[in-house]
Each structure stands twice: as structure tokens, then as C-alpha cells.
JSON list of C-alpha atoms and ligand atoms in Angstrom, two decimals:
[
{"chain": "A", "resi": 1142, "resn": "MET", "atom": "CA", "xyz": [22.41, 18.98, 33.89]},
{"chain": "A", "resi": 1143, "resn": "GLN", "atom": "CA", "xyz": [23.53, 21.34, 31.14]},
{"chain": "A", "resi": 1144, "resn": "TYR", "atom": "CA", "xyz": [24.46, 18.99, 28.32]},
{"chain": "A", "resi": 1145, "resn": "GLU", "atom": "CA", "xyz": [22.82, 17.74, 25.16]},
{"chain": "A", "resi": 1146, "resn": "LEU", "atom": "CA", "xyz": [23.31, 14.59, 23.11]},
{"chain": "A", "resi": 1147, "resn": "ILE", "atom": "CA", "xyz": [23.59, 15.45, 19.45]},
{"chain": "A", "resi": 1148, "resn": "LYS", "atom": "CA", "xyz": [23.25, 12.90, 16.68]},
{"chain": "A", "resi": 1149, "resn": "LEU", "atom": "CA", "xyz": [25.76, 14.14, 14.12]},
{"chain": "A", "resi": 1150, "resn": "LYS", "atom": "CA", "xyz": [24.60, 14.14, 10.52]},
{"chain": "A", "resi": 1151, "resn": "THR", "atom": "CA", "xyz": [26.07, 11.06, 8.87]},
{"chain": "A", "resi": 1152, "resn": "ILE", "atom": "CA", "xyz": [26.14, 9.98, 5.25]},
{"chain": "A", "resi": 1153, "resn": "LYS", "atom": "CA", "xyz": [26.74, 6.30, 4.65]},
{"chain": "A", "resi": 1154, "resn": "THR", "atom": "CA", "xyz": [28.32, 5.10, 1.41]},
{"chain": "A", "resi": 1155, "resn": "PRO", "atom": "CA", "xyz": [27.70, 1.39, 0.74]},
{"chain": "A", "resi": 1156, "resn": "ASP", "atom": "CA", "xyz": [30.85, -0.63, 1.49]},
{"chain": "A", "resi": 1157, "resn": "LEU", "atom": "CA", "xyz": [32.87, 2.57, 1.94]},
{"chain": "A", "resi": 1158, "resn": "GLY", "atom": "CA", "xyz": [32.03, 3.70, 5.44]},
{"chain": "A", "resi": 1159, "resn": "SER", "atom": "CA", "xyz": [30.42, 6.88, 6.67]},
{"chain": "A", "resi": 1160, "resn": "LEU", "atom": "CA", "xyz": [31.05, 10.61, 6.73]},
{"chain": "A", "resi": 1161, "resn": "SER", "atom": "CA", "xyz": [29.82, 12.63, 9.72]},
{"chain": "A", "resi": 1162, "resn": "PHE", "atom": "CA", "xyz": [29.76, 16.40, 9.98]},
{"chain": "A", "resi": 1163, "resn": "PHE", "atom": "CA", "xyz": [28.38, 19.36, 11.88]},
{"chain": "A", "resi": 1164, "resn": "GLU", "atom": "CA", "xyz": [28.25, 23.07, 11.19]},
{"chain": "A", "resi": 1165, "resn": "GLY", "atom": "CA", "xyz": [28.52, 26.01, 13.55]},
{"chain": "A", "resi": 1166, "resn": "MET", "atom": "CA", "xyz": [25.19, 27.74, 14.28]},
{"chain": "A", "resi": 1167, "resn": "VAL", "atom": "CA", "xyz": [23.41, 25.00, 12.33]},
{"chain": "A", "resi": 1168, "resn": "ASP", "atom": "CA", "xyz": [24.02, 21.78, 14.24]},
{"chain": "A", "resi": 1169, "resn": "ILE", "atom": "CA", "xyz": [25.65, 23.32, 17.31]},
{"chain": "A", "resi": 1170, "resn": "PRO", "atom": "CA", "xyz": [24.70, 26.63, 18.95]},
{"chain": "A", "resi": 1171, "resn": "PHE", "atom": "CA", "xyz": [28.00, 28.44, 18.39]},
{"chain": "A", "resi": 1172, "resn": "GLU", "atom": "CA", "xyz": [30.58, 29.35, 15.81]},
{"chain": "A", "resi": 1173, "resn": "MET", "atom": "CA", "xyz": [33.76, 27.31, 16.29]},
{"chain": "A", "resi": 1174, "resn": "LYS", "atom": "CA", "xyz": [36.97, 29.11, 17.20]},
{"chain": "A", "resi": 1175, "resn": "ARG", "atom": "CA", "xyz": [39.11, 26.10, 18.08]},
{"chain": "A", "resi": 1176, "resn": "ILE", "atom": "CA", "xyz": [39.34, 22.36, 17.48]},
{"chain": "A", "resi": 1177, "resn": "TYR", "atom": "CA", "xyz": [41.57, 20.16, 19.57]},
{"chain": "A", "resi": 1178, "resn": "TYR", "atom": "CA", "xyz": [41.90, 16.41, 19.87]},
{"chain": "A", "resi": 1179, "resn": "ILE", "atom": "CA", "xyz": [43.39, 14.02, 22.40]},
{"chain": "A", "resi": 1180, "resn": "HIS", "atom": "CA", "xyz": [45.08, 10.86, 21.19]},
{"chain": "A", "resi": 1181, "resn": "HIS", "atom": "CA", "xyz": [47.59, 8.15, 22.10]},
{"chain": "A", "resi": 1182, "resn": "VAL", "atom": "CA", "xyz": [46.05, 7.74, 25.55]},
{"chain": "A", "resi": 1183, "resn": "PRO", "atom": "CA", "xyz": [46.54, 4.28, 27.09]},
{"chain": "A", "resi": 1184, "resn": "GLU", "atom": "CA", "xyz": [43.64, 2.10, 28.26]},
{"chain": "A", "resi": 1185, "resn": "ASN", "atom": "CA", "xyz": [42.28, 3.33, 31.61]},
{"chain": "A", "resi": 1186, "resn": "GLY", "atom": "CA", "xyz": [44.03, 6.67, 31.15]},
{"chain": "A", "resi": 1187, "resn": "GLU", "atom": "CA", "xyz": [42.08, 9.39, 32.93]},
{"chain": "A", "resi": 1188, "resn": "ARG", "atom": "CA", "xyz": [42.13, 13.07, 31.98]},
{"chain": "A", "resi": 1189, "resn": "GLY", "atom": "CA", "xyz": [40.03, 16.11, 32.80]},
{"chain": "A", "resi": 1190, "resn": "GLY", "atom": "CA", "xyz": [39.43, 17.06, 36.41]},
{"chain": "A", "resi": 1191, "resn": "HIS", "atom": "CA", "xyz": [38.14, 20.55, 35.69]},
{"chain": "A", "resi": 1192, "resn": "ALA", "atom": "CA", "xyz": [35.20, 22.67, 34.62]},
{"chain": "A", "resi": 1193, "resn": "HIS", "atom": "CA", "xyz": [34.85, 25.72, 32.39]},
{"chain": "A", "resi": 1194, "resn": "ARG", "atom": "CA", "xyz": [33.46, 29.05, 33.49]},
{"chain": "A", "resi": 1195, "resn": "THR", "atom": "CA", "xyz": [32.11, 30.20, 30.12]},
{"chain": "A", "resi": 1196, "resn": "MET", "atom": "CA", "xyz": [33.28, 27.83, 27.39]},
{"chain": "A", "resi": 1197, "resn": "LYS", "atom": "CA", "xyz": [30.89, 25.68, 25.36]},
{"chain": "A", "resi": 1198, "resn": "GLN", "atom": "CA", "xyz": [32.21, 22.54, 23.74]},
{"chain": "A", "resi": 1199, "resn": "LEU", "atom": "CA", "xyz": [31.09, 19.74, 21.47]},
{"chain": "A", "resi": 1200, "resn": "LEU", "atom": "CA", "xyz": [32.85, 16.47, 22.29]},
{"chain": "A", "resi": 1201, "resn": "PHE", "atom": "CA", "xyz": [32.90, 13.50, 19.95]},
{"chain": "A", "resi": 1202, "resn": "CYS", "atom": "CA", "xyz": [34.90, 10.32, 19.63]},
{"chain": "A", "resi": 1203, "resn": "PRO", "atom": "CA", "xyz": [35.60, 9.38, 15.98]},
{"chain": "A", "resi": 1204, "resn": "TYR", "atom": "CA", "xyz": [37.40, 6.22, 17.05]},
{"chain": "A", "resi": 1205, "resn": "GLY", "atom": "CA", "xyz": [37.25, 4.10, 20.20]},
{"chain": "A", "resi": 1206, "resn": "LYS", "atom": "CA", "xyz": [35.44, 4.19, 23.51]},
{"chain": "A", "resi": 1207, "resn": "ILE", "atom": "CA", "xyz": [35.67, 6.89, 26.15]},
{"chain": "A", "resi": 1208, "resn": "MET", "atom": "CA", "xyz": [33.62, 7.36, 29.31]},
{"chain": "A", "resi": 1209, "resn": "LEU", "atom": "CA", "xyz": [32.74, 10.97, 30.03]},
{"chain": "A", "resi": 1210, "resn": "LYS", "atom": "CA", "xyz": [31.93, 11.60, 33.70]},
{"chain": "A", "resi": 1211, "resn": "LEU", "atom": "CA", "xyz": [30.04, 14.82, 34.33]},
{"chain": "A", "resi": 1212, "resn": "HIS", "atom": "CA", "xyz": [29.19, 16.56, 37.59]},
{"chain": "A", "resi": 1213, "resn": "ASP", "atom": "CA", "xyz": [27.00, 19.64, 37.88]},
{"chain": "A", "resi": 1214, "resn": "GLY", "atom": "CA", "xyz": [27.66, 20.25, 41.57]},
{"chain": "A", "resi": 1215, "resn": "ARG", "atom": "CA", "xyz": [24.70, 18.17, 42.69]},
{"chain": "A", "resi": 1216, "resn": "ARG", "atom": "CA", "xyz": [24.88, 14.91, 40.80]},
{"chain": "A", "resi": 1217, "resn": "GLN", "atom": "CA", "xyz": [27.16, 12.87, 38.63]},
{"chain": "A", "resi": 1218, "resn": "GLN", "atom": "CA", "xyz": [26.31, 11.32, 35.28]},
{"chain": "A", "resi": 1219, "resn": "ASN", "atom": "CA", "xyz": [28.32, 9.03, 33.03]},
{"chain": "A", "resi": 1220, "resn": "LEU", "atom": "CA", "xyz": [28.01, 9.19, 29.25]},
{"chain": "A", "resi": 1221, "resn": "LEU", "atom": "CA", "xyz": [29.65, 6.74, 26.88]},
{"chain": "A", "resi": 1222, "resn": "LEU", "atom": "CA", "xyz": [31.29, 8.04, 23.72]},
{"chain": "A", "resi": 1223, "resn": "ASP", "atom": "CA", "xyz": [31.45, 4.93, 21.57]},
{"chain": "A", "resi": 1224, "resn": "ASP", "atom": "CA", "xyz": [29.95, 5.99, 18.27]},
{"chain": "A", "resi": 1225, "resn": "ALA", "atom": "CA", "xyz": [31.54, 8.40, 15.78]},
{"chain": "A", "resi": 1226, "resn": "SER", "atom": "CA", "xyz": [28.17, 9.97, 15.01]},
{"chain": "A", "resi": 1227, "resn": "LYS", "atom": "CA", "xyz": [27.46, 10.82, 18.64]},
{"chain": "A", "resi": 1228, "resn": "GLY", "atom": "CA", "xyz": [28.24, 14.32, 19.92]},
{"chain": "A", "resi": 1229, "resn": "ILE", "atom": "CA", "xyz": [27.88, 15.69, 23.43]},
{"chain": "A", "resi": 1230, "resn": "LEU", "atom": "CA", "xyz": [27.38, 19.41, 23.79]},
{"chain": "A", "resi": 1231, "resn": "LEU", "atom": "CA", "xyz": [28.68, 20.65, 27.13]},
{"chain": "A", "resi": 1232, "resn": "MET", "atom": "CA", "xyz": [27.58, 23.98, 28.48]},
{"chain": "A", "resi": 1233, "resn": "PRO", "atom": "CA", "xyz": [29.73, 25.87, 31.03]},
{"chain": "A", "resi": 1234, "resn": "GLY", "atom": "CA", "xyz": [29.70, 24.88, 34.69]},
{"chain": "A", "resi": 1235, "resn": "LEU", "atom": "CA", "xyz": [30.16, 21.13, 34.30]},
{"chain": "A", "resi": 1236, "resn": "TRP", "atom": "CA", "xyz": [33.00, 19.27, 35.94]},
{"chain": "A", "resi": 1237, "resn": "ARG", "atom": "CA", "xyz": [34.37, 16.62, 33.57]},
{"chain": "A", "resi": 1238, "resn": "ASP", "atom": "CA", "xyz": [36.59, 13.56, 33.77]},
{"chain": "A", "resi": 1239, "resn": "MET", "atom": "CA", "xyz": [37.30, 11.34, 30.79]},
{"chain": "A", "resi": 1240, "resn": "VAL", "atom": "CA", "xyz": [38.35, 7.69, 31.06]},
{"chain": "A", "resi": 1241, "resn": "TRP", "atom": "CA", "xyz": [39.83, 5.90, 28.06]},
{"chain": "A", "resi": 1242, "resn": "LEU", "atom": "CA", "xyz": [38.08, 2.50, 28.00]},
{"chain": "A", "resi": 1243, "resn": "MET", "atom": "CA", "xyz": [40.02, 1.56, 24.88]},
{"chain": "A", "resi": 1244, "resn": "ALA", "atom": "CA", "xyz": [43.63, 2.47, 24.16]},
{"chain": "A", "resi": 1245, "resn": "ASP", "atom": "CA", "xyz": [44.20, 5.04, 21.40]},
{"chain": "A", "resi": 1246, "resn": "SER", "atom": "CA", "xyz": [40.59, 6.21, 21.35]},
{"chain": "A", "resi": 1247, "resn": "VAL", "atom": "CA", "xyz": [40.45, 9.74, 19.98]},
{"chain": "A", "resi": 1248, "resn": "LEU", "atom": "CA", "xyz": [38.57, 12.55, 21.70]},
{"chain": "A", "resi": 1249, "resn": "CYS", "atom": "CA", "xyz": [37.80, 15.54, 19.46]},
{"chain": "A", "resi": 1250, "resn": "VAL", "atom": "CA", "xyz": [36.48, 18.82, 20.79]},
{"chain": "A", "resi": 1251, "resn": "ALA", "atom": "CA", "xyz": [35.08, 21.87, 18.99]},
{"chain": "A", "resi": 1252, "resn": "THR", "atom": "CA", "xyz": [34.79, 24.99, 21.12]},
{"chain": "A", "resi": 1253, "resn": "ASP", "atom": "CA", "xyz": [33.43, 28.53, 20.90]},
{"chain": "A", "resi": 1254, "resn": "GLN", "atom": "CA", "xyz": [36.57, 30.15, 22.38]},
{"chain": "A", "resi": 1255, "resn": "TYR", "atom": "CA", "xyz": [40.32, 30.33, 21.96]},
{"chain": "A", "resi": 1256, "resn": "TYR", "atom": "CA", "xyz": [42.40, 28.60, 24.62]},
{"chain": "A", "resi": 1257, "resn": "ASP", "atom": "CA", "xyz": [42.32, 30.55, 27.86]},
{"chain": "A", "resi": 1258, "resn": "LYS", "atom": "CA", "xyz": [43.70, 28.98, 31.02]},
{"chain": "A", "resi": 1259, "resn": "GLU", "atom": "CA", "xyz": [41.69, 31.45, 33.11]},
{"chain": "A", "resi": 1260, "resn": "ASP", "atom": "CA", "xyz": [38.48, 29.80, 31.93]},
{"chain": "A", "resi": 1261, "resn": "TYR", "atom": "CA", "xyz": [39.39, 26.58, 33.78]},
{"chain": "A", "resi": 1262, "resn": "ILE", "atom": "CA", "xyz": [38.37, 25.68, 37.33]},
{"chain": "A", "resi": 1263, "resn": "ARG", "atom": "CA", "xyz": [40.66, 22.88, 38.45]},
{"chain": "A", "resi": 1264, "resn": "ASP", "atom": "CA", "xyz": [39.74, 22.72, 42.13]},
{"chain": "A", "resi": 1265, "resn": "PHE", "atom": "CA", "xyz": [36.52, 20.82, 42.93]},
{"chain": "A", "resi": 1266, "resn": "ASN", "atom": "CA", "xyz": [35.62, 22.96, 45.96]},
{"chain": "A", "resi": 1267, "resn": "GLU", "atom": "CA", "xyz": [36.10, 26.09, 43.89]},
{"chain": "A", "resi": 1268, "resn": "PHE", "atom": "CA", "xyz": [33.84, 24.51, 41.27]},
{"chain": "A", "resi": 1269, "resn": "LEU", "atom": "CA", "xyz": [31.13, 23.83, 43.87]},
{"chain": "A", "resi": 1270, "resn": "ASN", "atom": "CA", "xyz": [31.36, 27.44, 45.00]},
{"chain": "A", "resi": 1271, "resn": "PHE", "atom": "CA", "xyz": [31.14, 28.58, 41.37]},
{"chain": "A", "resi": 1272, "resn": "VAL", "atom": "CA", "xyz": [27.97, 26.61, 40.57]},
{"chain": "A", "resi": 1273, "resn": "GLU", "atom": "CA", "xyz": [26.35, 27.69, 43.83]},
{"chain": "A", "resi": 1274, "resn": "GLY", "atom": "CA", "xyz": [26.79, 31.28, 42.65]},
{"chain": "A", "resi": 1275, "resn": "GLY", "atom": "CA", "xyz": [29.55, 32.15, 45.08]},
{"chain": "A", "resi": 1276, "resn": "GLU", "atom": "CA", "xyz": [31.88, 33.16, 42.30]},
{"chain": "A", "resi": 1277, "resn": "GLU", "atom": "CA", "xyz": [30.86, 35.20, 39.29]},
{"chain": "A", "resi": 1278, "resn": "GLY", "atom": "CA", "xyz": [31.98, 34.19, 35.81]},
{"chain": "A", "resi": 1279, "resn": "ARG", "atom": "CA", "xyz": [34.82, 36.39, 34.64]},
{"chain": "B", "resi": 1107, "resn": "T46", "atom": "C1", "xyz": [38.31, 19.85, 28.26]},
{"chain": "B", "resi": 1107, "resn": "T46", "atom": "C2", "xyz": [38.60, 18.41, 28.05]},
{"chain": "B", "resi": 1107, "resn": "T46", "atom": "C3", "xyz": [37.47, 17.65, 27.41]},
{"chain": "B", "resi": 1107, "resn": "T46", "atom": "C4", "xyz": [46.60, 24.19, 25.23]},
{"chain": "B", "resi": 1107, "resn": "T46", "atom": "O1", "xyz": [47.71, 24.78, 25.29]},
{"chain": "B", "resi": 1107, "resn": "T46", "atom": "N1", "xyz": [45.71, 24.52, 24.28]},
{"chain": "B", "resi": 1107, "resn": "T46", "atom": "C5", "xyz": [44.48, 23.92, 24.18]},
{"chain": "B", "resi": 1107, "resn": "T46", "atom": "O2", "xyz": [43.69, 24.24, 23.28]},
{"chain": "B", "resi": 1107, "resn": "T46", "atom": "C6", "xyz": [44.15, 22.91, 25.15]},
{"chain": "B", "resi": 1107, "resn": "T46", "atom": "C7", "xyz": [42.80, 22.22, 25.10]},
{"chain": "B", "resi": 1107, "resn": "T46", "atom": "C8", "xyz": [45.06, 22.59, 26.11]},
{"chain": "B", "resi": 1107, "resn": "T46", "atom": "N2", "xyz": [46.26, 23.21, 26.15]},
{"chain": "B", "resi": 1107, "resn": "T46", "atom": "C9", "xyz": [47.26, 22.79, 27.15]},
{"chain": "B", "resi": 1107, "resn": "T46", "atom": "C10", "xyz": [46.87, 23.02, 28.60]},
{"chain": "B", "resi": 1107, "resn": "T46", "atom": "C11", "xyz": [47.67, 21.95, 29.32]},
{"chain": "B", "resi": 1107, "resn": "T46", "atom": "O3", "xyz": [48.98, 22.42, 29.56]},
{"chain": "B", "resi": 1107, "resn": "T46", "atom": "O4", "xyz": [47.44, 21.39, 27.03]},
{"chain": "B", "resi": 1107, "resn": "T46", "atom": "C12", "xyz": [47.75, 20.81, 28.28]},
{"chain": "B", "resi": 1107, "resn": "T46", "atom": "C13", "xyz": [46.81, 19.67, 28.59]},
{"chain": "B", "resi": 1107, "resn": "T46", "atom": "O5", "xyz": [45.49, 20.18, 28.83]},
{"chain": "B", "resi": 1107, "resn": "T46", "atom": "P1", "xyz": [44.52, 19.55, 29.91]},
{"chain": "B", "resi": 1107, "resn": "T46", "atom": "O6", "xyz": [45.28, 18.94, 31.01]},
{"chain": "B", "resi": 1107, "resn": "T46", "atom": "O7", "xyz": [43.48, 20.61, 30.26]},
{"chain": "B", "resi": 1107, "resn": "T46", "atom": "O8", "xyz": [43.82, 18.39, 29.06]},
{"chain": "B", "resi": 1107, "resn": "T46", "atom": "P2", "xyz": [42.52, 17.54, 29.47]},
{"chain": "B", "resi": 1107, "resn": "T46", "atom": "O9", "xyz": [42.50, 16.39, 28.56]},
{"chain": "B", "resi": 1107, "resn": "T46", "atom": "O10", "xyz": [42.46, 17.27, 30.93]},
{"chain": "B", "resi": 1107, "resn": "T46", "atom": "O11", "xyz": [41.27, 18.53, 29.13]},
{"chain": "B", "resi": 1107, "resn": "T46", "atom": "C14", "xyz": [40.97, 18.87, 27.79]},
{"chain": "B", "resi": 1107, "resn": "T46", "atom": "C15", "xyz": [40.69, 20.37, 27.68]},
{"chain": "B", "resi": 1107, "resn": "T46", "atom": "O12", "xyz": [41.78, 21.11, 28.19]},
{"chain": "B", "resi": 1107, "resn": "T46", "atom": "C16", "xyz": [39.44, 20.79, 28.40]},
{"chain": "B", "resi": 1107, "resn": "T46", "atom": "O13", "xyz": [39.07, 22.09, 27.98]},
{"chain": "B", "resi": 1107, "resn": "T46", "atom": "O14", "xyz": [37.15, 20.22, 28.47]},
{"chain": "B", "resi": 1107, "resn": "T46", "atom": "O15", "xyz": [39.81, 18.17, 27.34]}
]
């Protein structure tokens, strides 16, 4: 499955918390073009239900607990985002669903592309066809 767990660099200051960071082309294999974040989601809220044709993304959860459910067309895998220093690098061609296990958890995403609705596959059968090579990337 085309993902990678990335331990984000984190500097701890005694009694004053931690600072985590990552840099494009240093800690992740792309230059960032866009950051977006999802917030104010209620407990058990479920988002996602799509894959990307070409987009790479780093997902991290600076606050809370979110279950990321991935599918590569053959198998499903669940990854827990419950640590602000944990990043998950998603390569294209992965179906994703996100479940908010804790209300108001924040999901942050850094991507290598500007928003493009044409990069989304929102139909699971179309996704299966895509990963089986039946549909070329744009
Ligand atoms: C992803 C997961 C992890 C924009 O106009 N600009 C943007 O940059 C984004 C990300 C979304 N939108 C619009 C598109 C929809 O009208 O915002 C609306 C909600 O997006 P969506 O339903 O795709 O949100 P999620 O939470 O299901 O998925 C998002 C990302 O869209 C997606 O790329 O991988 O988070």
C-alpha cells in the first residue's frame, strides 16, 4: 500500500510543550502548494470517500484522534492519527475515509498541488478500475 508513516521532527521545551515541523523536499518528498485543515467535526463524523489520481498529501492531526481508513483496491488498512508528531504520507491511488473518534479533532493536510476537483475519484467502482489500470491518470 502506497503510504508512509513519518515521525515529524519535534522539539520539546521543558514544561512548555512541543513544536513539530516538516519541510518540503527535506522531510516530505514534494514542495507544498497548499495546506488545508478540517475542524469542528463532531464525534463519529465521517468524511472522505474518494481517492486522488495524482495528488500526494501529508496528513497529520495536531489535536485529537482520527481514524484514517485506506484502501488500495485490494485491501483495507486502518491507521490511527492520535499524536501531533505523527504524519502519514499518502501517494496517489488510495481510497480514504476519515472517522473523527474525538469531537473537534483537527486534520491538517499539506499537498503538492493546488485544489483541482478533476483529481478526485469519488466513485468506488471507478477507483477500482483506476487502480487496475483501466483508466489512465489525467
Ligand atoms: C482528502 C481528505 C483527507 C476546496 O474548495 N478546496 C480545497 O482545498 C479542498 C481540500 C476542498 N475544497 C472543497 C471541495 C468540497 O466542496 O471543500 C469541500 C469539501 O471537500 P471534501 O468533501 O473533499 O472534504 P473531505 O474531508 O471529504 O476530503 C478532504 C480533501 O478534499 C481530500 O483531498 O484527501 O480531506
